[in-house]
Amino acid sequence: MRRGEGVTTRELEARLGVSRRLVAGLVAAGLVTPTRGGNGEYFFSFQDAVLIRTAGSLHRARVAPAQILRALRHLEQLKPDRHLAAVRIGACGGKVSARDRHGEWIVESGQRIMDFDVREDAPGRVTEFSQQKPTQGSADEALAQGRALEPFDVQRAEAAYRRAVALHPETLDAYLNLGCLLADQHRLDEAISLYETALALLPNEPELHFNLGVALEDTGAIQAALSAYERSIELAPGDADAHYNAARLHHELGHMQKAIRHFNQYRKLDTAR
């Protein structure tokens, strides 16, 4: 690396473990803007290197490369006055999420993960629900509180999500948010147990099967994870990400024909999005 010029592609590969193909995709999409050295090699700024590292982390979290590029382009359009390196970007259940001082959301769908009306300097108080009648309305309030608290107080957010489930055991978003929260803390066995409990009540929710697959895969239970992805696909055949994950695992297990079939379906669905 030459002082003042930045980081080369080769150095990014060595230091961050990112693939040259992923870096090339970010360059082609205009998401990073390297300069050219005397020999034609790319030199990336610190901010570009931070974004490339984030893209590499998303890829290792099993987010499809095309989805990474699409989500980052969408974020760039939403925040043209800020470099994407300044936005906190993560993955939850195979989806790209983003968080800044205004809150957190799923990038492609725009689904809010927290209450954007809650200020960072005033996270609010948790309402006691012990004397309330268990209704969907009170469960929704607990869910909203969990979303609002999660950026500031993970323990209280977890308690709020669990309260939502206790008040109304079929509150899907409470299971999904709580499962992601547990997985983010590497409490994978707890996340798996939670998803299995949820599926006993909500067996036909494809997102639960998908998230269960992600958690199982992270524990190394490849065959069980594949079964969860396949069930998710049965319930939601148009979910490109489930096809992508199933293709990866079939390939890893040596099921080449099935891997090709799922990957072709992923490409077809991803192109249509």
Short mmCIF file of C-alpha atoms in Angstrom, two decimals, residues 3 12 24 40 42 47-48 50 68 116 120 133 137 155 185 188 215 223 273:
data_model
loop_
_atom_site.label_atom_id
_atom_site.label_comp_id
_atom_site.label_asym_id
_atom_site.label_seq_id
_atom_site.Cartn_x
_atom_site.Cartn_y
_atom_site.Cartn_z
CA ARG A 3 0.93 6.16 1.64
CA LEU A 12 -8.53 -5.87 0.33
CA ALA A 24 -15.66 -5.59 -9.06
CA GLY A 40 -3.86 0.85 -13.86
CA TYR A 42 -7.39 0.41 -8.29
CA GLN A 47 -14.55 4.97 3.28
CA ASP A 48 -14.69 2.67 0.27
CA VAL A 50 -15.29 0.24 5.05
CA ILE A 68 -26.29 -6.81 -1.57
CA PHE A 116 -38.93 6.20 14.13
CA GLU A 120 -32.29 8.68 20.78
CA LYS A 133 -56.07 -8.24 29.44
CA GLY A 137 -53.74 -4.70 20.89
CA GLN A 155 -32.33 -6.64 27.46
CA GLN A 185 -26.04 -12.15 20.26
CA LEU A 188 -28.40 -19.59 18.34
CA ALA A 215 -30.01 -20.18 12.56
CA GLN A 223 -29.30 -30.88 6.45
CA ARG A 273 -37.53 -7.94 -8.80
#
